PDB file of C-alpha atoms in Angstrom:
ATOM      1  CA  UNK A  48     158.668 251.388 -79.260  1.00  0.00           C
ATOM      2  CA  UNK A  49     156.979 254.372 -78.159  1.00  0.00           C
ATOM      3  CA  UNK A  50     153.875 252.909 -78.333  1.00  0.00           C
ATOM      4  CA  UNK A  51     154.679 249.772 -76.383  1.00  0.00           C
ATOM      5  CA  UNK A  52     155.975 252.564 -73.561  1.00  0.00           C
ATOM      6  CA  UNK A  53     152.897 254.284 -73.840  1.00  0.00           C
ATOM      7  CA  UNK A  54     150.847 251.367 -73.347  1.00  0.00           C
ATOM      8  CA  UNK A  55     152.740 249.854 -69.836  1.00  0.00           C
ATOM      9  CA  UNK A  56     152.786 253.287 -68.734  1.00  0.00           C
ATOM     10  CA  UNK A  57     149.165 253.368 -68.828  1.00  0.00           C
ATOM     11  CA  UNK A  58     148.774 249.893 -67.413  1.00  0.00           C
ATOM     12  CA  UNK A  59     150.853 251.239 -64.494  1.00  0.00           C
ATOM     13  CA  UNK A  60     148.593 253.948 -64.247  1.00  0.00           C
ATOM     14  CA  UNK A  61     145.144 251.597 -64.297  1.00  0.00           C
ATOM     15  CA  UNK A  62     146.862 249.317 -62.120  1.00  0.00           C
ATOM     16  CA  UNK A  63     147.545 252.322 -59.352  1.00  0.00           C
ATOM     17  CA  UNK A  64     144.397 253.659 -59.656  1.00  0.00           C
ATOM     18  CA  UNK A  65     142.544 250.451 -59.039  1.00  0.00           C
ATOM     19  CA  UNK A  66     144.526 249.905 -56.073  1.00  0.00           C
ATOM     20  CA  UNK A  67     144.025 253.542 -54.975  1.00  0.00           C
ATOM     21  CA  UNK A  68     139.926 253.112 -55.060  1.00  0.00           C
ATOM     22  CA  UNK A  69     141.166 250.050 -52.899  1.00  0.00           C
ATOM     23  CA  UNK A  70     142.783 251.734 -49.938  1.00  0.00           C
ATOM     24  CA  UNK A  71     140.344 254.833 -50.227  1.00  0.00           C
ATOM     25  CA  UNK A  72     137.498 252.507 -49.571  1.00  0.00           C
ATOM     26  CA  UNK A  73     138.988 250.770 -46.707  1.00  0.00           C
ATOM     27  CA  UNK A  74     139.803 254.370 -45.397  1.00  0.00           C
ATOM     28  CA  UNK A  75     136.337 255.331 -45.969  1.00  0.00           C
ATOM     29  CA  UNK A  76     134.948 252.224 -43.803  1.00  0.00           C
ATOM     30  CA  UNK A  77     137.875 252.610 -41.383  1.00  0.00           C
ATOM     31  CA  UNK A  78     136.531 256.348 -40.716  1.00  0.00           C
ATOM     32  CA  UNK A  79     132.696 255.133 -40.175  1.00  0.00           C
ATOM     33  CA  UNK A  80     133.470 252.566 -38.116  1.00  0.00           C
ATOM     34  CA  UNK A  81     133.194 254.684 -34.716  1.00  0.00           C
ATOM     35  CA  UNK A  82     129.795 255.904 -36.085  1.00  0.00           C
ATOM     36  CA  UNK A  83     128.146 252.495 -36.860  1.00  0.00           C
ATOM     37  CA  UNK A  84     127.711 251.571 -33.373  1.00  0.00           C
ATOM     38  CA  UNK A  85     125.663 254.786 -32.428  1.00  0.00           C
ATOM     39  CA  UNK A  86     123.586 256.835 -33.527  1.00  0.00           C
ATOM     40  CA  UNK A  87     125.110 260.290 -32.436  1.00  0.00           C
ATOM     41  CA  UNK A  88     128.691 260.233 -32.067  1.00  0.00           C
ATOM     42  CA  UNK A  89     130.260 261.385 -28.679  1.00  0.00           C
ATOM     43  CA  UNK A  90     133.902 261.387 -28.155  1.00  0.00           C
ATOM     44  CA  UNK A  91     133.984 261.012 -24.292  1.00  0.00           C
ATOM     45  CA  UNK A  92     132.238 257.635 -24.917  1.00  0.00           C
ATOM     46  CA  UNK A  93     134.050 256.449 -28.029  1.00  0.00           C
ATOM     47  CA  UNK A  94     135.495 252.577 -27.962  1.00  0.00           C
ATOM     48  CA  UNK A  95     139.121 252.738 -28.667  1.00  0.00           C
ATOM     49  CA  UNK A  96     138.624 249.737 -30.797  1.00  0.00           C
ATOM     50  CA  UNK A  97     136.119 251.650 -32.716  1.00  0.00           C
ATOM     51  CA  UNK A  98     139.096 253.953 -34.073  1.00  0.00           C
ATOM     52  CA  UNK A  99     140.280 252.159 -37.212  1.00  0.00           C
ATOM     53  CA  UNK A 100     141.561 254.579 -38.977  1.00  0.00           C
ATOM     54  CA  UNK A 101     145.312 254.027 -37.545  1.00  0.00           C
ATOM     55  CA  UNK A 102     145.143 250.366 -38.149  1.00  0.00           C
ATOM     56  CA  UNK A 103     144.142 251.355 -41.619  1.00  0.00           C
ATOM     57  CA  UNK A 104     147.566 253.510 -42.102  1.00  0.00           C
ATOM     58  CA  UNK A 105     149.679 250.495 -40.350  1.00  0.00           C
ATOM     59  CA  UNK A 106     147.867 248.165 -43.150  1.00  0.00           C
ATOM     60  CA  UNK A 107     148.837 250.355 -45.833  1.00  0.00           C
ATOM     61  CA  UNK A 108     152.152 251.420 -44.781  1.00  0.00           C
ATOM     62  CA  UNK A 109     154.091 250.839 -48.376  1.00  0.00           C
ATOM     63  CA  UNK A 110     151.433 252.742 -49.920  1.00  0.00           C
ATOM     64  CA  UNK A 111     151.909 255.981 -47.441  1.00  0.00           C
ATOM     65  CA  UNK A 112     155.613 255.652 -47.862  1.00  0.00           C
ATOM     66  CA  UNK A 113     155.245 255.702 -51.441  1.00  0.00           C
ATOM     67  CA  UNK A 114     152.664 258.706 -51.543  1.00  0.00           C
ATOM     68  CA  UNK A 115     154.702 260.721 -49.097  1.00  0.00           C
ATOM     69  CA  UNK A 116     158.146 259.816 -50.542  1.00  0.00           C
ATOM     70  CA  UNK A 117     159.990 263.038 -51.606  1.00  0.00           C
ATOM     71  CA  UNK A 118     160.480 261.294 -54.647  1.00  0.00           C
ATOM     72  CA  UNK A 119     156.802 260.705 -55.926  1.00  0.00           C
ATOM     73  CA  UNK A 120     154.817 263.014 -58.348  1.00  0.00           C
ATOM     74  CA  UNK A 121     152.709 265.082 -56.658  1.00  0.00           C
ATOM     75  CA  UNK A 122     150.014 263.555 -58.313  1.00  0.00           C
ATOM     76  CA  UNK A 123     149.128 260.922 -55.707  1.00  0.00           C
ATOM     77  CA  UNK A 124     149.374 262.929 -53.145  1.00  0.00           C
ATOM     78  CA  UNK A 125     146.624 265.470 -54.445  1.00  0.00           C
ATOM     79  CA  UNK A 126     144.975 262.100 -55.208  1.00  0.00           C
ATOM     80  CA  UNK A 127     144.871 261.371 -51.831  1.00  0.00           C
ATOM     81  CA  UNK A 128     144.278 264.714 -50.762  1.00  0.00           C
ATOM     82  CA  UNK A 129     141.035 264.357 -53.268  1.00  0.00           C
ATOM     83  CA  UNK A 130     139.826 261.544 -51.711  1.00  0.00           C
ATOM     84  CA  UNK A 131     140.032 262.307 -47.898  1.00  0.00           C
ATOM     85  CA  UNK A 132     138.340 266.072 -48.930  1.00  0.00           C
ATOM     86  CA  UNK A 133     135.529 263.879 -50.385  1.00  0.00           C
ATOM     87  CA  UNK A 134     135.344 261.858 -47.432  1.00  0.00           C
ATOM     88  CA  UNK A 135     134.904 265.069 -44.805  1.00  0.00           C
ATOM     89  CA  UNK A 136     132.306 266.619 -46.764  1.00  0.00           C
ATOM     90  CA  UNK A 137     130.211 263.326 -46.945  1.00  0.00           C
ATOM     91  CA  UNK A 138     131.096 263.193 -43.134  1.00  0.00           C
ATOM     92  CA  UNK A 139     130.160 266.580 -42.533  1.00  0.00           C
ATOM     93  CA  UNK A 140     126.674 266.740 -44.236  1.00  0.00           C
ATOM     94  CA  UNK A 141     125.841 263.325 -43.187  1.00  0.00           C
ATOM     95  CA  UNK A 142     126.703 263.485 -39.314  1.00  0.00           C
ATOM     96  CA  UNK A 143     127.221 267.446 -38.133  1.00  0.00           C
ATOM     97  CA  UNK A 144     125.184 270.401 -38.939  1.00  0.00           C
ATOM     98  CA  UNK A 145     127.106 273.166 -40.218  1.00  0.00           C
ATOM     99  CA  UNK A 146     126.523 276.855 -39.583  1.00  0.00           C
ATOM    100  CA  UNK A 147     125.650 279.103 -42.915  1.00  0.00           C
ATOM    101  CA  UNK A 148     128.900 281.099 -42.223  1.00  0.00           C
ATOM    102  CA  UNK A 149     131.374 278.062 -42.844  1.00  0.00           C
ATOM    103  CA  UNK A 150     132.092 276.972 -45.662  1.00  0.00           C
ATOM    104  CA  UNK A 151     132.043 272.855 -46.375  1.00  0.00           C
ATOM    105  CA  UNK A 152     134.268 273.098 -49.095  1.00  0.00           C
ATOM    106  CA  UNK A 153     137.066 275.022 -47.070  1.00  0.00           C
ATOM    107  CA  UNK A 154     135.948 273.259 -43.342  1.00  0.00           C
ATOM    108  CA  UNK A 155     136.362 270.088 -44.977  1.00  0.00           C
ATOM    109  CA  UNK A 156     139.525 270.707 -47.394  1.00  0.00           C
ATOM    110  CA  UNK A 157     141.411 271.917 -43.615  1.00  0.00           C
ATOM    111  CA  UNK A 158     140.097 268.619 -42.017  1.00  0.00           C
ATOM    112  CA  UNK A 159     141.591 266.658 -44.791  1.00  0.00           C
ATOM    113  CA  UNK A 160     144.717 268.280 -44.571  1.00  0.00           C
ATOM    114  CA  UNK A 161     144.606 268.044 -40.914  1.00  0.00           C
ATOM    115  CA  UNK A 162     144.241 263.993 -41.351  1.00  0.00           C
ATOM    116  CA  UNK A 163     147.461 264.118 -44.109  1.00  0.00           C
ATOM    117  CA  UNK A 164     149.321 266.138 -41.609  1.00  0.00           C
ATOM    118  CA  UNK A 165     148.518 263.420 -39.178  1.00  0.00           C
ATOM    119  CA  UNK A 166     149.651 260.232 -41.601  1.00  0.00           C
ATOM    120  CA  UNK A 167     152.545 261.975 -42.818  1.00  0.00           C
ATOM    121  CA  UNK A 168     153.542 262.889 -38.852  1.00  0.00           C
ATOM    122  CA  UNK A 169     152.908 258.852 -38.041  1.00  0.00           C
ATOM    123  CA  UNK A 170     154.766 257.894 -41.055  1.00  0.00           C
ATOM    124  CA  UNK A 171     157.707 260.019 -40.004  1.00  0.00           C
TER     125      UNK A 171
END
């Protein structure tokens, strides 16, 4: 018995994880979009339709509600957390140049927090 329960628990767990690699690339491509159109990035001349990243959040509503739900592990939510961190350090390195006296691991971990603040502020 314990072994059966082992084994659909970690089914569950593949079966999240695959879908998580899912979302976070469509987040990934959702955040590029703006910048595949130019080749520097200026936000007075941006095309609203450009900004995915909302339409992105609306797509994968059930998946924010579960991530954000009071009653999830914290687990996906540093999983997420992981994954949008990732994303602002490729995005700083690849399209800003930083300053020696910041820090991309701390500039990018408050960006990514920034961005959860902002799905978890939609969400509400």
């Amino acid at each position: 018995m314990y072994q059966h329960f082992t084994s659909v628990y970690e089914q569950k767990e593949a079966l999240f994880e695959e879908y998580f690699q899912g979302i976070m690339e469509d987040l990934y491509n959702s955040y590029e979009e703006p910048y595949r159109a130019v080749t520097i990035l200026d936000k007075n001349q941006l095309d609203p339709n450009s900004i995915r990243i909302f339409y992105h959040i609306e797509h994968f509503k059930m998946f924010y509600r579960i991530v954000f739900s009071k009653n999830v592990l914290l687990t996906y939510y540093y999983m997420l957390f992981d994954g949008i961190h990732s994303l602002m350090k490729r995005d700083l390195t690849t399209h800003y140049k930083m300053h020696d006296e910041i820090s991309i691991e701390y500039y990018s971990a408050y960006q990514a927090n920034a961005i959860i603040g902002l799905i978890i502020q939609w969400y509400r």
